[in-house]
PDB file of C-alpha atoms in Angstrom:
ATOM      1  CA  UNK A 282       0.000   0.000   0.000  1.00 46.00           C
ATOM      2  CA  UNK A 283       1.339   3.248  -0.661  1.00 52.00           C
ATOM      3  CA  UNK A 284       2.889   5.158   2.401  1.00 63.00           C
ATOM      4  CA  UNK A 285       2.051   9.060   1.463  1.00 70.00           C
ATOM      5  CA  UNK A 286      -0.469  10.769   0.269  1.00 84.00           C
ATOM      6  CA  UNK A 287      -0.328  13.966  -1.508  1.00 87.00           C
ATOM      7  CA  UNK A 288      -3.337  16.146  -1.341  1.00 89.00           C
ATOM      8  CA  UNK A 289      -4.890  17.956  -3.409  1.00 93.00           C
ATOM      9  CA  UNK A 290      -4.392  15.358  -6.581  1.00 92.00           C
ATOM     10  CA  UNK A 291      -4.299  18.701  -9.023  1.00 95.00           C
ATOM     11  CA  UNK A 292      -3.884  22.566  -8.674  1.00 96.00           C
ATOM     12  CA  UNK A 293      -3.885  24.569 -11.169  1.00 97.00           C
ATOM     13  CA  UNK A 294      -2.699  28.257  -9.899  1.00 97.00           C
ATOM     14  CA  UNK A 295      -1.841  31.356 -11.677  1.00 97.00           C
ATOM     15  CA  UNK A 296       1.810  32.367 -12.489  1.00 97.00           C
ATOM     16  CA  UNK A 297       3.428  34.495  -9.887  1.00 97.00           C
ATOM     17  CA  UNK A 298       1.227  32.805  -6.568  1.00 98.00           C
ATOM     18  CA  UNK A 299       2.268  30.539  -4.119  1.00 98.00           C
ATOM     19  CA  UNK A 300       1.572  26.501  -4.439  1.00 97.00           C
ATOM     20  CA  UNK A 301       1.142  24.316  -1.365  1.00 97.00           C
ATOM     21  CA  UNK A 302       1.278  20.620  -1.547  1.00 97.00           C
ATOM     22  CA  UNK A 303       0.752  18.155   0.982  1.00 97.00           C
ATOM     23  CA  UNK A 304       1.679  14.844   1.925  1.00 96.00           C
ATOM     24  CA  UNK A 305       0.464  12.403   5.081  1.00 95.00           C
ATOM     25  CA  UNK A 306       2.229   9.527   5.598  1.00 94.00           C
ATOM     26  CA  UNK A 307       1.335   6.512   7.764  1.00 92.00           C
ATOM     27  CA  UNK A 308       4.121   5.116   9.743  1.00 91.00           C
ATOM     28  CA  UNK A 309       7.572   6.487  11.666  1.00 92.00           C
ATOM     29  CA  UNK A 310      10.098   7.585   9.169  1.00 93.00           C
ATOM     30  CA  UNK A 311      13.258   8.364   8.808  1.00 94.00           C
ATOM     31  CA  UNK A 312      13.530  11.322   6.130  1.00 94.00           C
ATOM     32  CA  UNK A 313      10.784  12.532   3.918  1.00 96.00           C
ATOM     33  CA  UNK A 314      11.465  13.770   0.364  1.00 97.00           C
ATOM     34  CA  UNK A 315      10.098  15.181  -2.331  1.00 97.00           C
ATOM     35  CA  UNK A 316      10.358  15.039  -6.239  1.00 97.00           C
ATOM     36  CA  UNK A 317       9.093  16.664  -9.430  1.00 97.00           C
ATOM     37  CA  UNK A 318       8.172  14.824 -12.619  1.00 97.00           C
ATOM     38  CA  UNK A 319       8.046  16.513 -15.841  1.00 95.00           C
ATOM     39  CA  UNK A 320       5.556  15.052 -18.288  1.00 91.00           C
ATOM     40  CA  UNK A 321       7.613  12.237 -19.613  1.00 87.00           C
ATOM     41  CA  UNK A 322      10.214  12.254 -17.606  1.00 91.00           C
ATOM     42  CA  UNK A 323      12.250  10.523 -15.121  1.00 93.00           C
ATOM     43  CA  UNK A 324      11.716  12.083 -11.367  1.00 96.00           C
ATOM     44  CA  UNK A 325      14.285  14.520  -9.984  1.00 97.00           C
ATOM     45  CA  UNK A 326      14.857  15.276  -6.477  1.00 97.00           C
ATOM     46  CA  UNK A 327      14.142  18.385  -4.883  1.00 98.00           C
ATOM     47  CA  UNK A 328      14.785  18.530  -1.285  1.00 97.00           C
ATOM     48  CA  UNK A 329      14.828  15.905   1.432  1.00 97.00           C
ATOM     49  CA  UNK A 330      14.077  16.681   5.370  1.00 97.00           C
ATOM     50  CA  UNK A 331      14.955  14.550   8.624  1.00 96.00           C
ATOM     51  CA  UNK A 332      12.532  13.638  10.928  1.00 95.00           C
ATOM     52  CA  UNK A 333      14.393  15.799  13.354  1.00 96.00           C
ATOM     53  CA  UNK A 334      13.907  18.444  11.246  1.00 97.00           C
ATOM     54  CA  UNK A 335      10.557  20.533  11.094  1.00 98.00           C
ATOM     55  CA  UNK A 336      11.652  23.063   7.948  1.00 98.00           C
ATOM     56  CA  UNK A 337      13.881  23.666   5.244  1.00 98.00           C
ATOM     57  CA  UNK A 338      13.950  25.861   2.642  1.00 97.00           C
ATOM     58  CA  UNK A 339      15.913  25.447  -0.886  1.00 96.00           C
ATOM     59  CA  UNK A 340      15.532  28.395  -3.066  1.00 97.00           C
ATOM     60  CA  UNK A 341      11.989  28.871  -3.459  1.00 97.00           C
ATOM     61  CA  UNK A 342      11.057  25.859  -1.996  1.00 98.00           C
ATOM     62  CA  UNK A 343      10.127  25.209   1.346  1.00 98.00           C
ATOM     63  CA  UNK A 344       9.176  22.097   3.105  1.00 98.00           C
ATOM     64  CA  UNK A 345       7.523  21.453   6.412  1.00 98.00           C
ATOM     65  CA  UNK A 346       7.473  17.992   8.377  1.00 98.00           C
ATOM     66  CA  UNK A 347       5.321  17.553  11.234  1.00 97.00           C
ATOM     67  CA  UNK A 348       5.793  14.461  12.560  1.00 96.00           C
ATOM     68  CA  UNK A 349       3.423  14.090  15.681  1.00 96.00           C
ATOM     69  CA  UNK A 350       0.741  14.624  12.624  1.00 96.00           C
ATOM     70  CA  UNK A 351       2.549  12.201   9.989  1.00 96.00           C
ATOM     71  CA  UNK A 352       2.351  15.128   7.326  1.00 96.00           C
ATOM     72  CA  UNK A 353       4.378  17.739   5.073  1.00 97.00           C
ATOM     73  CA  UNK A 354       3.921  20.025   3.065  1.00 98.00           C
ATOM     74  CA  UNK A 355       5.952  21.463   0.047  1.00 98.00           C
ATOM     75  CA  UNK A 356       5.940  25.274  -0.555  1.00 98.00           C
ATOM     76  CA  UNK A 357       6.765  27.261  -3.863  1.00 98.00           C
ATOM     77  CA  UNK A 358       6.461  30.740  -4.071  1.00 98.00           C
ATOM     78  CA  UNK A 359       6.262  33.330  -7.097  1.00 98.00           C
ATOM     79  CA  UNK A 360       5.576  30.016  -9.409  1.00 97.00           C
ATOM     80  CA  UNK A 361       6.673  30.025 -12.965  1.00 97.00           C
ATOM     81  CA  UNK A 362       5.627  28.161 -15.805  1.00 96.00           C
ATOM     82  CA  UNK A 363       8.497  25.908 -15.785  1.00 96.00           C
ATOM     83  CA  UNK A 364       6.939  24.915 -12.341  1.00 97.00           C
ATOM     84  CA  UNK A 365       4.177  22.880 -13.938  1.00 98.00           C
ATOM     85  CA  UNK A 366       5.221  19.286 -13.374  1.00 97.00           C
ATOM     86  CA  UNK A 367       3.685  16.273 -10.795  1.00 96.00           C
ATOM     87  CA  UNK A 368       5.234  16.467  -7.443  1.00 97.00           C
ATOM     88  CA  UNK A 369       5.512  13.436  -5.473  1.00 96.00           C
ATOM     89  CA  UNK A 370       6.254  12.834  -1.877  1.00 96.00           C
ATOM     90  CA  UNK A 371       8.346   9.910  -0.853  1.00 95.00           C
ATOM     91  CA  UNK A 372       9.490   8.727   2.252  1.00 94.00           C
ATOM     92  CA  UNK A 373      12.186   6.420   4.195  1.00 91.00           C
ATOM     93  CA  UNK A 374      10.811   4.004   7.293  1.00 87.00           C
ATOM     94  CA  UNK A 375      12.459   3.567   9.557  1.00 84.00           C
ATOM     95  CA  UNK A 376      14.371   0.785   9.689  1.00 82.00           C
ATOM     96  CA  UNK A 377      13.287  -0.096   5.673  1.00 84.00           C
ATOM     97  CA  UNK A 378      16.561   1.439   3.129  1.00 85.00           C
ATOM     98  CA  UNK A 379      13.695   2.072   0.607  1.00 89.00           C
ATOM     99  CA  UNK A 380      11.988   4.850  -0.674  1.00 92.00           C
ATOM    100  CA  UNK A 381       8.302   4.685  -0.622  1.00 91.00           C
ATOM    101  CA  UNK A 382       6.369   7.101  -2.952  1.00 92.00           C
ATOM    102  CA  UNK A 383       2.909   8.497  -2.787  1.00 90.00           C
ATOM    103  CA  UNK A 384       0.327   9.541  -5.786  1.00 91.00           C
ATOM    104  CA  UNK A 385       1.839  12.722  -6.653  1.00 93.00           C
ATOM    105  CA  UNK A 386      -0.198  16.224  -7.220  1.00 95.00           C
ATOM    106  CA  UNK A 387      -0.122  17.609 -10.690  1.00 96.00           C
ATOM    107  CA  UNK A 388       0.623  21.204 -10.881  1.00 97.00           C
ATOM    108  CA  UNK A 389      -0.528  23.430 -13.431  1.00 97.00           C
ATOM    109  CA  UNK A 390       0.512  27.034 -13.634  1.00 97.00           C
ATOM    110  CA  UNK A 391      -1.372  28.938 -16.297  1.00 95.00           C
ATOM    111  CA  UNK A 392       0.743  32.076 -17.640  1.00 91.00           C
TER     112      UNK A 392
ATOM    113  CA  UNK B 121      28.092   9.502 -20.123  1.00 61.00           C
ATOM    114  CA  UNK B 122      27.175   9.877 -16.417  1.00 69.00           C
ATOM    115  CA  UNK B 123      24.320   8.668 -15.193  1.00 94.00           C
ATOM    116  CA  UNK B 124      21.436   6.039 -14.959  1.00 97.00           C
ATOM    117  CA  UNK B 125      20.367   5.036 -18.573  1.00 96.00           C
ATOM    118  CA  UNK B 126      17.353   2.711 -19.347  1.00 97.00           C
ATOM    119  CA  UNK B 127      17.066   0.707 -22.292  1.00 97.00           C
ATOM    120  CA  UNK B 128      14.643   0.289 -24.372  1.00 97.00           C
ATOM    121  CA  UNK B 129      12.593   3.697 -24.113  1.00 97.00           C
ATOM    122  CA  UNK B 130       9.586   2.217 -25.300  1.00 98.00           C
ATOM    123  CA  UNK B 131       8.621  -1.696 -26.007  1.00 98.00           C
ATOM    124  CA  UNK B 132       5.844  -3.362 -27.389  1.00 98.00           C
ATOM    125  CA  UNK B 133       5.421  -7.431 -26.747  1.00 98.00           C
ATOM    126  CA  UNK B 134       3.179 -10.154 -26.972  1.00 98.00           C
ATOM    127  CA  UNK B 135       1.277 -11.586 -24.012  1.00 98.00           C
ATOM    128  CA  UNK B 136       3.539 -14.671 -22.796  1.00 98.00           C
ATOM    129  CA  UNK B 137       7.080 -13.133 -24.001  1.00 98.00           C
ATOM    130  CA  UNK B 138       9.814 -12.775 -21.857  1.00 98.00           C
ATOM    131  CA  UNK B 139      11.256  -9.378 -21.991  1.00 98.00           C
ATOM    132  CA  UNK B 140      13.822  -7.629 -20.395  1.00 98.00           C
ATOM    133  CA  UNK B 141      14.460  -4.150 -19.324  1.00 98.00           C
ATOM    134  CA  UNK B 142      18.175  -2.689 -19.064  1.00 98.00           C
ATOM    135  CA  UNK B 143      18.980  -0.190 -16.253  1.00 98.00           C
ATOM    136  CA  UNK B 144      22.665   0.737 -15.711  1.00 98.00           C
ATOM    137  CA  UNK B 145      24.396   3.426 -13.232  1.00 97.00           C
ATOM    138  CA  UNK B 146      27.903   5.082 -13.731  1.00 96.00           C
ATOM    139  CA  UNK B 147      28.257   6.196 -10.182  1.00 93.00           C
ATOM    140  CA  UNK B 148      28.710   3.025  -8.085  1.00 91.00           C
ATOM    141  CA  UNK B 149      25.517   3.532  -5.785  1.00 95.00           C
ATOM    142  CA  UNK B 150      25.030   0.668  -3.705  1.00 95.00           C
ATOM    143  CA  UNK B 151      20.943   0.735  -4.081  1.00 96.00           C
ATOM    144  CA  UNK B 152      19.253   0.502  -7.307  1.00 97.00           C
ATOM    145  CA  UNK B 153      15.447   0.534  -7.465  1.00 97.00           C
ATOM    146  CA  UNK B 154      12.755  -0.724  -9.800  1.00 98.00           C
ATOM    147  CA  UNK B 155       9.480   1.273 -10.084  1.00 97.00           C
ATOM    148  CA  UNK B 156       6.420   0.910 -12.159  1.00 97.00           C
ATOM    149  CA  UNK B 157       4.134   3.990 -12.259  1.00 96.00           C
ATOM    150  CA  UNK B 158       0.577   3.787 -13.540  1.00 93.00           C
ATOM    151  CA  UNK B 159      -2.638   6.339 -13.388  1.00 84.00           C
ATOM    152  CA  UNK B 160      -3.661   6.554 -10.293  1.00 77.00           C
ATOM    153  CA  UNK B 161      -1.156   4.442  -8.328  1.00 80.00           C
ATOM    154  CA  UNK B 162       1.851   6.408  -8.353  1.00 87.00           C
ATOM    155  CA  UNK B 163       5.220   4.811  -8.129  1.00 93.00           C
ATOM    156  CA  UNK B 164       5.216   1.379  -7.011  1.00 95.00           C
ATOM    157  CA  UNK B 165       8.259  -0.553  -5.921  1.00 95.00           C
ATOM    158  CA  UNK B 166       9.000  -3.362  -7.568  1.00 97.00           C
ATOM    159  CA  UNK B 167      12.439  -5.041  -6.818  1.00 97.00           C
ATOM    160  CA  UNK B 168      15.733  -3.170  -4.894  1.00 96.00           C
ATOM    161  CA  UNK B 169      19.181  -4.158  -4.500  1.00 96.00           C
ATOM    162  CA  UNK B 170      21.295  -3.188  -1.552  1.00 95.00           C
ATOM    163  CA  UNK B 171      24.322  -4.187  -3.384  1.00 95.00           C
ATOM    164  CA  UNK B 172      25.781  -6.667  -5.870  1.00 93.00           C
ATOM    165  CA  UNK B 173      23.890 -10.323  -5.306  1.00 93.00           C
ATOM    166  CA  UNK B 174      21.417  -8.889  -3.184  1.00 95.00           C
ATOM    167  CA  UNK B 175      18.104  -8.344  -4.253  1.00 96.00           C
ATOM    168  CA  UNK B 176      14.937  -8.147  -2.153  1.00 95.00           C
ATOM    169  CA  UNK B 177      11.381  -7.799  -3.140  1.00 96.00           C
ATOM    170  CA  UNK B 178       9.400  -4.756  -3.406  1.00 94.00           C
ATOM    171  CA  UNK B 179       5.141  -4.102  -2.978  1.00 92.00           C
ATOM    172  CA  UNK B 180       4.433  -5.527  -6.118  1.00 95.00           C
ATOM    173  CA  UNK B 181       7.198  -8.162  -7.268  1.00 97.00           C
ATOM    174  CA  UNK B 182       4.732 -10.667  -8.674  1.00 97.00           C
ATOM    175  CA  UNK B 183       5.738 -11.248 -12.128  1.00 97.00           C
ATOM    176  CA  UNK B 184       9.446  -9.687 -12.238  1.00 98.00           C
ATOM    177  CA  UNK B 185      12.828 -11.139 -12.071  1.00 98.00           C
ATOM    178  CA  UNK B 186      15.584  -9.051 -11.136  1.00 98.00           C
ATOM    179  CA  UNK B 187      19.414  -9.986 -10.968  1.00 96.00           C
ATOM    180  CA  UNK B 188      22.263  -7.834 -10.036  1.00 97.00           C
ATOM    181  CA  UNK B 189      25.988  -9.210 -10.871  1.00 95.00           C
ATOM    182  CA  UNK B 190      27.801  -6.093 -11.084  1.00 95.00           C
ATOM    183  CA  UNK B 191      26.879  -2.995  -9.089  1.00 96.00           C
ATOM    184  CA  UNK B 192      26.052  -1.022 -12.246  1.00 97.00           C
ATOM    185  CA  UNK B 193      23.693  -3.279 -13.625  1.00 97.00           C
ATOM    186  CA  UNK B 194      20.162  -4.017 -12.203  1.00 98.00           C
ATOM    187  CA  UNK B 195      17.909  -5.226 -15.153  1.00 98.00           C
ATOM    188  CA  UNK B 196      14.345  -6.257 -14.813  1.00 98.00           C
ATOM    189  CA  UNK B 197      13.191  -9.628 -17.022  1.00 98.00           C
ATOM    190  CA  UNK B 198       9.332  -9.714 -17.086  1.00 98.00           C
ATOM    191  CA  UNK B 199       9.267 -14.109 -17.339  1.00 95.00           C
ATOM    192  CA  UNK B 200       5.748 -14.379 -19.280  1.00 97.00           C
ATOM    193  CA  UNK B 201       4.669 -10.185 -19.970  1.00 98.00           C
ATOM    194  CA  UNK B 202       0.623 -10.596 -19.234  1.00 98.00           C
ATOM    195  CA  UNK B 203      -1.219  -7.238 -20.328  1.00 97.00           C
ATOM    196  CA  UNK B 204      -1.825  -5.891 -16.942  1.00 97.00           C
ATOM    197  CA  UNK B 205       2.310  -4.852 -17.151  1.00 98.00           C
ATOM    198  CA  UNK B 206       1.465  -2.424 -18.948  1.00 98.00           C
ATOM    199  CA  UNK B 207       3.216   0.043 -17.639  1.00 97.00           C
ATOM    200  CA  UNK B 208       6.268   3.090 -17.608  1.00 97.00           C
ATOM    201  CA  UNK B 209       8.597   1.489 -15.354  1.00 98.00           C
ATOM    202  CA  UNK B 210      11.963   3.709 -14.006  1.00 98.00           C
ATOM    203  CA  UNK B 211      14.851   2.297 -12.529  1.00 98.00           C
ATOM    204  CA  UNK B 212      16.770   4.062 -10.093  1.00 97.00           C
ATOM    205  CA  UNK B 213      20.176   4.305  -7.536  1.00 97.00           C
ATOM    206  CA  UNK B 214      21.737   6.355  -4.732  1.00 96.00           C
ATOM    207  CA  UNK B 215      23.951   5.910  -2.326  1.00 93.00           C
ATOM    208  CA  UNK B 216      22.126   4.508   0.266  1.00 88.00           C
ATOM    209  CA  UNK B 217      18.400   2.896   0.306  1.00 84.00           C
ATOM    210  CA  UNK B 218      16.664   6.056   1.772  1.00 87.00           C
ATOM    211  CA  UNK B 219      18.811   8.400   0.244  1.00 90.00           C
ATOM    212  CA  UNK B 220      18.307  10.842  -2.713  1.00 94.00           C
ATOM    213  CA  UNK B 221      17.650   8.706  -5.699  1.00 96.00           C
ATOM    214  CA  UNK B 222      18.941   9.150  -9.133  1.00 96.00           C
ATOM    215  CA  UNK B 223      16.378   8.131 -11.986  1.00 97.00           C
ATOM    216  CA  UNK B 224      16.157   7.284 -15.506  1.00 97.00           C
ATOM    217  CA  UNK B 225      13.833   8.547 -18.285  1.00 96.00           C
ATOM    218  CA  UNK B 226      11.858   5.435 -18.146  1.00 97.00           C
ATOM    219  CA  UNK B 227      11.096   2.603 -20.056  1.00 98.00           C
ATOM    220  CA  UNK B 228       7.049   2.614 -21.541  1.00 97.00           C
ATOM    221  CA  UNK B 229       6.039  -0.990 -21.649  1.00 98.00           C
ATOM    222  CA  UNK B 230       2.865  -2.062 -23.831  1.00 98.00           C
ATOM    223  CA  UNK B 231       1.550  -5.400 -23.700  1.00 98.00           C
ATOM    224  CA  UNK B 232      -0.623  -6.500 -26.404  1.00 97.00           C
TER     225      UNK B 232
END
């Protein structure tokens, strides 16, 4: 069964606003990371967090973990076109050397 | 080139052929991954490797056969390709299992 769960499954925002993704996970982890997908592409990495970590911010991306409510979510500010991809949450058990990866949201942003 | 290369990009077999996908790494990661992503389920594990000879199964390795004799290599052999592998399947590597993973452009598997 899959381990996260990004919410919503598609937003579609205007260029130059903010986008907020989330992701809830089910069980203790050890890191939490997220990656974007380009329409038929392979997925590239974007910016992992500990779970002793609560933010972290990488360019204009910034991630939250909250771990007493098995959730994060992914930030990015002033969007661009270039932005519109699927982001997908994954995340490391603990005690599993495994990434575990959840739906994904689709991001549109319309020019 | 550096990397993680798939091979074929795109395949079309019968029902009942064996066919295999390539997946090969040029940075010596320890973990390679196999993932299958369909509409509406994401990416699912398939297979992983912790290191050359070791192999352990993933959330959906009913199907697959995966070897891995030299740490670059990690390719996927579908035994008897049924229809319901349809699928874009990615391979991928880092460092360590939890790590930040590497992966390829993806191999798009029909099954007719």
């Amino acid at each position: 069964s899959q381990q996260g769960e990004e919410d919503p499954q598609a937003l579609s925002i205007q260029e130059g606003e903010n986008a907020t993704m989330n992701c809830s996970y089910k069980t203790s982890i050890n890191n939490l990371q997220w990656y974007r997908q380009n329409s038929g592409r392979g997925l590239v990495h974007l910016i992992l967090i500990r779970s002793n970590e609560r933010e972290k911010h990488s360019g204009r991306l910034r991630v939250t973990l909250d771990t007493s409510k098995k959730s994060s979510s992914l930030l990015i500010t002033a969007s661009r076109a270039a932005d519109t991809a699927s982001y997908f949450c994954a995340t490391e058990r603990e005690g599993a050397q495994k990434l575990v990866f959840g739906q994904g949201t689709r991001l549109t942003i319309n020019p | 080139d550096a990397g993680i290369t798939q091979s074929p990009r795109y395949k079309i077999t019968e029902t009942g052929r064996q066919v295999t996908l390539m997946c090969h790494q040029t940075w010596s990661h320890s973990y390679m991954f196999w993932y299958r992503q369909d509409l509406g389920h994401g990416l699912r594990l398939i297979y992983y490797s912790a290191a050359a000879d070791i192999t352990d199964k993933g959330e959906v390795p009913d199907g697959y056969v995966v070897s891995r004799s030299k740490t670059e290599n990690f390719p996927l052999t579908l035994e008897s390709a049924t229809r319901s592998q349809t699928s874009v399947y990615f391979c991928a590597s880092s460092e360590q299992g939890g790590t930040e993973a590497f992966f390829g452009q993806g191999t798009r598997l029909t099954v007719v």
